[in-house]
Coordinates of C-alpha atoms and ligand atoms in Angstrom, one line a residue:
M1 CA 0.0 0.0 0.0
D2 CA 1.1 3.5 -0.7
I3 CA 1.2 5.0 2.9
S4 CA 1.8 8.5 1.6
N5 CA -1.7 9.2 0.2
R6 CA -4.2 7.3 2.4
T7 CA -7.1 8.7 4.4
V8 CA -6.8 6.7 7.6
L9 CA -9.0 6.3 10.7
I10 CA -7.3 4.6 13.7
V11 CA -9.9 3.6 16.2
G12 CA -7.9 3.2 19.4
G13 CA -5.4 5.8 18.2
T14 CA -5.3 7.9 21.4
S15 CA -2.3 6.2 22.9
G16 CA 0.4 3.5 22.5
I17 CA 0.8 1.7 19.2
G18 CA -2.3 3.4 17.6
R19 CA -1.1 6.9 18.3
E20 CA 2.4 6.1 17.0
L21 CA 1.1 4.6 13.8
A22 CA -1.2 7.7 13.4
R23 CA 1.9 9.9 13.6
R24 CA 3.8 7.6 11.1
F25 CA 1.0 7.7 8.6
A26 CA 0.8 11.4 8.9
A27 CA 4.5 11.8 8.6
A28 CA 4.4 9.8 5.4
G29 CA 1.9 12.2 3.9
S30 CA -1.5 10.5 4.7
T31 CA -4.5 12.2 6.2
V32 CA -5.2 10.7 9.6
A33 CA -8.0 10.7 12.1
V34 CA -8.1 8.9 15.5
G35 CA -10.8 7.6 17.7
G36 CA -11.0 6.7 21.4
R37 CA -12.7 7.6 24.7
D38 CA -10.0 9.7 26.4
A39 CA -11.1 13.3 25.9
Q40 CA -7.8 14.9 26.9
A41 CA -5.9 12.6 24.5
L42 CA -8.3 13.4 21.7
A43 CA -7.9 17.2 22.4
D44 CA -4.1 16.8 22.3
L45 CA -4.2 14.9 19.1
A46 CA -6.5 17.4 17.5
E47 CA -4.0 20.1 18.5
E48 CA -1.4 18.1 16.7
G49 CA -3.5 18.3 13.5
F50 CA -5.3 14.9 13.6
G51 CA -9.0 14.5 13.2
A52 CA -10.2 13.4 16.6
F53 CA -13.4 11.5 17.3
A54 CA -14.9 10.3 20.6
V55 CA -15.9 6.7 20.4
D56 CA -16.5 3.8 22.7
V57 CA -16.3 0.6 20.7
T58 CA -18.4 -1.3 23.3
D59 CA -21.4 0.9 22.4
A60 CA -23.0 0.5 19.0
S61 CA -24.7 3.9 19.0
S62 CA -21.4 5.6 19.8
V63 CA -19.7 3.7 17.0
A64 CA -22.5 4.7 14.6
S65 CA -22.3 8.4 15.6
A66 CA -18.5 8.4 15.2
R67 CA -18.8 6.7 11.8
D68 CA -21.2 9.4 10.6
A69 CA -19.0 12.2 11.9
V70 CA -15.8 10.7 10.4
L71 CA -17.4 10.2 7.0
A72 CA -18.9 13.7 7.0
R73 CA -15.4 15.1 7.4
Y74 CA -13.5 12.5 5.5
P75 CA -15.7 11.2 2.6
D76 CA -12.6 9.7 1.0
L77 CA -11.7 7.6 4.0
D78 CA -10.0 4.4 2.6
T79 CA -8.3 2.8 5.6
V80 CA -9.8 1.8 8.9
V81 CA -7.6 0.4 11.7
T82 CA -9.3 -1.4 14.5
M83 CA -6.7 -0.8 17.2
S84 CA -8.9 -0.5 20.3
G85 CA -8.0 -3.2 22.9
V86 CA -7.6 -4.0 26.6
M87 CA -5.1 -6.4 28.0
L88 CA -6.3 -7.7 31.4
L89 CA -4.8 -10.2 33.8
E90 CA -7.2 -12.9 35.0
D91 CA -6.9 -15.6 37.7
L92 CA -9.2 -18.4 36.5
R93 CA -9.2 -19.9 39.9
D94 CA -11.3 -16.9 41.0
P95 CA -14.7 -16.7 39.2
A96 CA -14.6 -12.9 39.8
H97 CA -12.4 -12.8 36.7
F98 CA -15.6 -12.9 34.6
Q99 CA -16.0 -9.2 34.5
A100 CA -12.6 -8.8 33.0
A101 CA -13.5 -11.6 30.5
R102 CA -16.6 -9.7 29.4
T103 CA -14.8 -6.4 29.1
T104 CA -12.1 -8.1 27.0
I105 CA -14.6 -9.7 24.6
D106 CA -16.8 -6.6 24.4
T107 CA -13.8 -4.4 23.5
N108 CA -11.4 -6.6 21.6
L109 CA -13.7 -8.8 19.7
L110 CA -17.2 -7.3 19.5
G111 CA -15.7 -3.8 19.4
T112 CA -13.7 -4.8 16.3
I113 CA -16.7 -6.3 14.7
L114 CA -18.8 -3.2 15.4
V115 CA -16.2 -0.9 13.9
I116 CA -15.8 -3.1 10.8
D117 CA -19.6 -3.3 10.3
A118 CA -19.9 0.5 10.6
F119 CA -17.4 1.1 7.8
T120 CA -18.0 -1.9 5.5
P121 CA -20.8 -0.3 3.4
H122 CA -18.6 2.8 2.9
L123 CA -15.5 0.9 1.8
V124 CA -17.3 -1.6 -0.3
G125 CA -19.3 1.3 -1.8
R126 CA -16.2 3.0 -3.0
G127 CA -14.8 -0.2 -4.3
A128 CA -11.4 0.2 -2.7
G129 CA -10.0 0.3 0.8
T130 CA -8.3 -1.6 3.6
F131 CA -9.3 -2.8 7.0
V132 CA -6.3 -3.2 9.3
T133 CA -7.3 -5.5 12.2
V134 CA -5.0 -5.9 15.2
T135 CA -4.3 -9.2 16.9
S136 CA -1.2 -10.2 18.9
G137 CA 1.5 -12.8 19.0
I138 CA -0.6 -14.1 22.0
A139 CA -3.3 -15.0 19.4
F140 CA -0.9 -17.8 18.3
L141 CA 1.0 -18.6 21.5
P142 CA -1.1 -18.0 24.6
F143 CA 0.2 -16.1 27.6
P144 CA -1.6 -17.9 30.4
P145 CA -2.0 -14.8 32.8
M146 CA -4.3 -13.2 30.1
P147 CA -6.6 -16.0 29.0
T148 CA -9.5 -14.1 27.6
Y149 CA -7.2 -11.7 25.9
A150 CA -5.6 -14.6 24.1
A151 CA -9.0 -15.9 23.2
S152 CA -10.1 -12.5 21.9
K153 CA -7.1 -12.1 19.7
A154 CA -7.3 -15.6 18.3
A155 CA -10.9 -14.8 17.5
V156 CA -10.0 -11.6 15.8
H157 CA -7.4 -13.6 13.7
A158 CA -10.1 -16.1 12.6
Y159 CA -12.6 -13.2 12.0
S160 CA -10.0 -11.4 9.9
E161 CA -9.5 -14.4 7.7
A162 CA -13.2 -14.8 7.1
L163 CA -13.7 -11.1 6.5
R164 CA -10.9 -11.2 3.9
A165 CA -12.6 -14.1 2.1
Q166 CA -16.0 -12.4 2.2
L167 CA -14.8 -9.1 0.9
D168 CA -12.7 -10.7 -1.9
G169 CA -13.7 -9.1 -5.2
T170 CA -15.0 -5.9 -3.6
G171 CA -11.7 -4.0 -3.7
V172 CA -11.5 -4.0 0.1
G173 CA -8.5 -5.8 1.6
V174 CA -8.0 -7.0 5.1
V175 CA -4.6 -6.8 6.7
E176 CA -3.9 -8.3 10.2
L177 CA -1.3 -6.5 12.3
V178 CA 0.2 -9.0 14.7
P179 CA 2.3 -7.1 17.3
P180 CA 4.7 -8.9 19.7
A181 CA 5.2 -7.4 23.1
V182 CA 5.9 -3.7 22.5
A183 CA 7.5 -1.4 25.0
M184 CA 6.3 2.1 25.3
P185 CA 8.9 4.9 25.7
G186 CA 10.3 4.9 29.2
E187 CA 8.9 1.4 29.9
E188 CA 11.7 -0.6 28.1
Q189 CA 12.9 -2.0 31.5
V190 CA 9.5 -3.5 32.4
N191 CA 9.8 -6.3 29.9
P192 CA 13.3 -6.3 28.4
R193 CA 12.1 -8.7 25.6
A194 CA 9.6 -6.2 24.4
L195 CA 10.3 -4.4 21.1
P196 CA 10.7 -0.6 21.6
L197 CA 7.7 1.2 20.1
D198 CA 9.8 3.2 17.7
D199 CA 11.5 0.2 16.2
F200 CA 8.2 -1.7 16.0
A201 CA 6.5 1.2 14.2
T202 CA 9.4 1.5 11.7
E203 CA 9.2 -2.2 10.8
V204 CA 5.4 -2.1 10.6
M205 CA 5.4 0.9 8.2
D206 CA 8.0 -0.9 6.0
L207 CA 5.9 -4.0 5.9
L208 CA 2.7 -2.0 5.2
S209 CA 4.4 -0.2 2.3
A210 CA 5.1 -3.5 0.4
D211 CA 3.1 -4.0 -2.8
P212 CA 1.0 -6.0 -2.4
T213 CA 0.7 -5.5 1.3
P214 CA 0.9 -8.9 3.0
G215 CA -2.2 -10.3 4.7
E216 CA -0.4 -10.4 8.0
I217 CA 2.0 -7.8 9.2
L218 CA 4.6 -9.9 11.0
V219 CA 7.6 -8.0 12.4
K220 CA 10.7 -10.3 13.0
G221 CA 10.1 -10.3 16.7
V222 CA 6.7 -12.0 16.4
L223 CA 7.7 -14.9 14.1
M224 CA 8.5 -17.2 17.0
H225 CA 5.0 -16.7 18.3
R226 CA 3.3 -16.9 14.9
W227 CA 4.9 -20.1 13.9
A228 CA 5.5 -21.9 17.2
E229 CA 3.0 -24.6 16.4
R230 CA 4.4 -25.3 13.0
D231 CA 8.0 -25.1 14.4
G232 CA 7.3 -27.6 17.2
T233 CA 8.2 -25.1 19.9
Y234 CA 4.6 -24.5 21.1
G235 CA 4.6 -26.8 24.1
D236 CA 7.9 -25.6 25.5
L237 CA 7.1 -21.9 25.0
V238 CA 3.6 -22.2 26.6
A239 CA 5.3 -23.9 29.6
Q240 CA 7.9 -21.2 29.8
R241 CA 5.3 -18.4 29.5
S242 CA 3.2 -20.2 32.3
Q243 CA 5.9 -19.1 34.8
A244 CA 4.4 -15.6 34.5
L245 CA 1.3 -16.9 36.3
S246 CA 3.2 -16.0 39.5
M247 CA 2.5 -12.4 38.6
L248 CA -1.2 -12.8 39.4
P249 CA -2.0 -11.1 42.7
G250 CA -3.7 -14.3 44.1
R251 CA -0.6 -16.4 43.4
Q252 CA 2.0 -14.4 45.3
G253 CA 3.4 -15.0 48.7
Ligands
NAP301 N1 1.5 -3.2 23.6 C1 1.7 -4.5 23.3 O1 2.7 -5.1 23.7 C2 0.7 -5.2 22.4 C3 1.1 -6.4 21.9 C4 0.2 -7.1 21.0 C5 -1.0 -6.5 20.6 N2 -1.3 -5.3 21.1 C6 -2.6 -4.7 20.7 O2 -2.4 -3.4 20.1 C7 -3.5 -2.6 20.4 C8 -3.0 -1.3 21.1 O3 -2.3 -1.6 22.3 P1 -1.4 -0.6 23.1 O4 -0.4 -1.4 23.8 O5 -1.1 0.5 22.2 O6 -2.5 -0.2 24.2 P2 -3.0 1.2 24.8 O7 -1.9 2.2 24.8 O8 -3.7 0.9 26.1 O9 -4.1 1.6 23.7 C9 -5.3 1.0 23.6 C10 -6.2 1.9 22.8 O10 -7.5 1.3 22.8 C11 -8.4 2.3 23.0 N3 -9.6 1.7 23.7 C12 -9.7 0.8 24.7 N4 -10.9 0.6 25.1 C13 -11.7 1.3 24.2 C14 -13.1 1.4 24.0 N5 -14.0 0.8 24.8 N6 -13.5 2.2 23.0 C15 -12.6 2.9 22.2 N7 -11.3 2.8 22.3 C16 -10.9 2.0 23.3 C17 -7.7 3.3 23.9 O11 -8.4 4.5 23.8 P3 -9.2 5.3 25.0 O12 -8.6 4.9 26.3 O13 -9.1 6.7 24.5 O14 -10.6 4.8 24.8 C18 -6.4 3.3 23.3 O15 -6.3 4.2 22.2 C19 -4.4 -3.4 21.3 O16 -5.4 -4.0 20.5 C20 -3.5 -4.5 21.9 O17 -4.2 -5.6 22.2 C21 -0.5 -4.6 22.0

């Protein structure tokens, strides 16, 4: 894809990976809007020159209103990124985890579906465009402290594949971004294995720029997760990652 002339909406663009990719698309020459709930972050991004739209992806009427406002201002919108997501720890030995499970599915899976549904008629109607969905290395190699998160991202992977097949022939493509652990600026020490945001974003924009854009955006750091099952490393890696269960509050002491 030519990243220099797109009109992009990043839902979940108010912080982290989404905000950085918004800045990268804009720096490359594209017109960029972001969506999210955080009013201060939206105001700051509007100040930076981005279109900024309040949206809660767990609320269908909020998504519909945001869609109407975005398309009124950007009738040439051609790229929609479904970045919104929550990453919650859950202790499955405590049934109280269910609220976290519900929030995770409502945001990561149903939120993705709502946003895609909201913009599908527009993109199909113009006969060209791209949905960029966002999963995780954890979709392919579970991280046991975040069980519903892993399930939600595996679901978005499967959904993306079906969406791509269903939109085939409409001119609308589906690209799945699969981040590994990414470290935000100043947080590099928290998980030394995480990829610094800046390096991650550079690799992602390079991969997106390929023509044709691959169906999955896989930076080098996520290949071990993506292909663990094929490579026969899955069992060992899940066991290794299960050691992180000790980080759950109920398992300490
Ligand atoms: N960071 C990583 O290591 C990593 C690894 C793999 C995959 N990912 C995925 O990448 C995406 C971005 O993660 P991040 O690390 O950049 O996290 P982040 O900084 O917490 O960003 C999450 C974004 O989602 C938005 N969001 C959350 N709930 C929402 C809701 N109900 N309605 C609308 N927007 C909502 C937030 O906006 P508001 O708060 O303004 O609503 C924010 O813009 C997520 O889907 C995450 O699962 C991250």
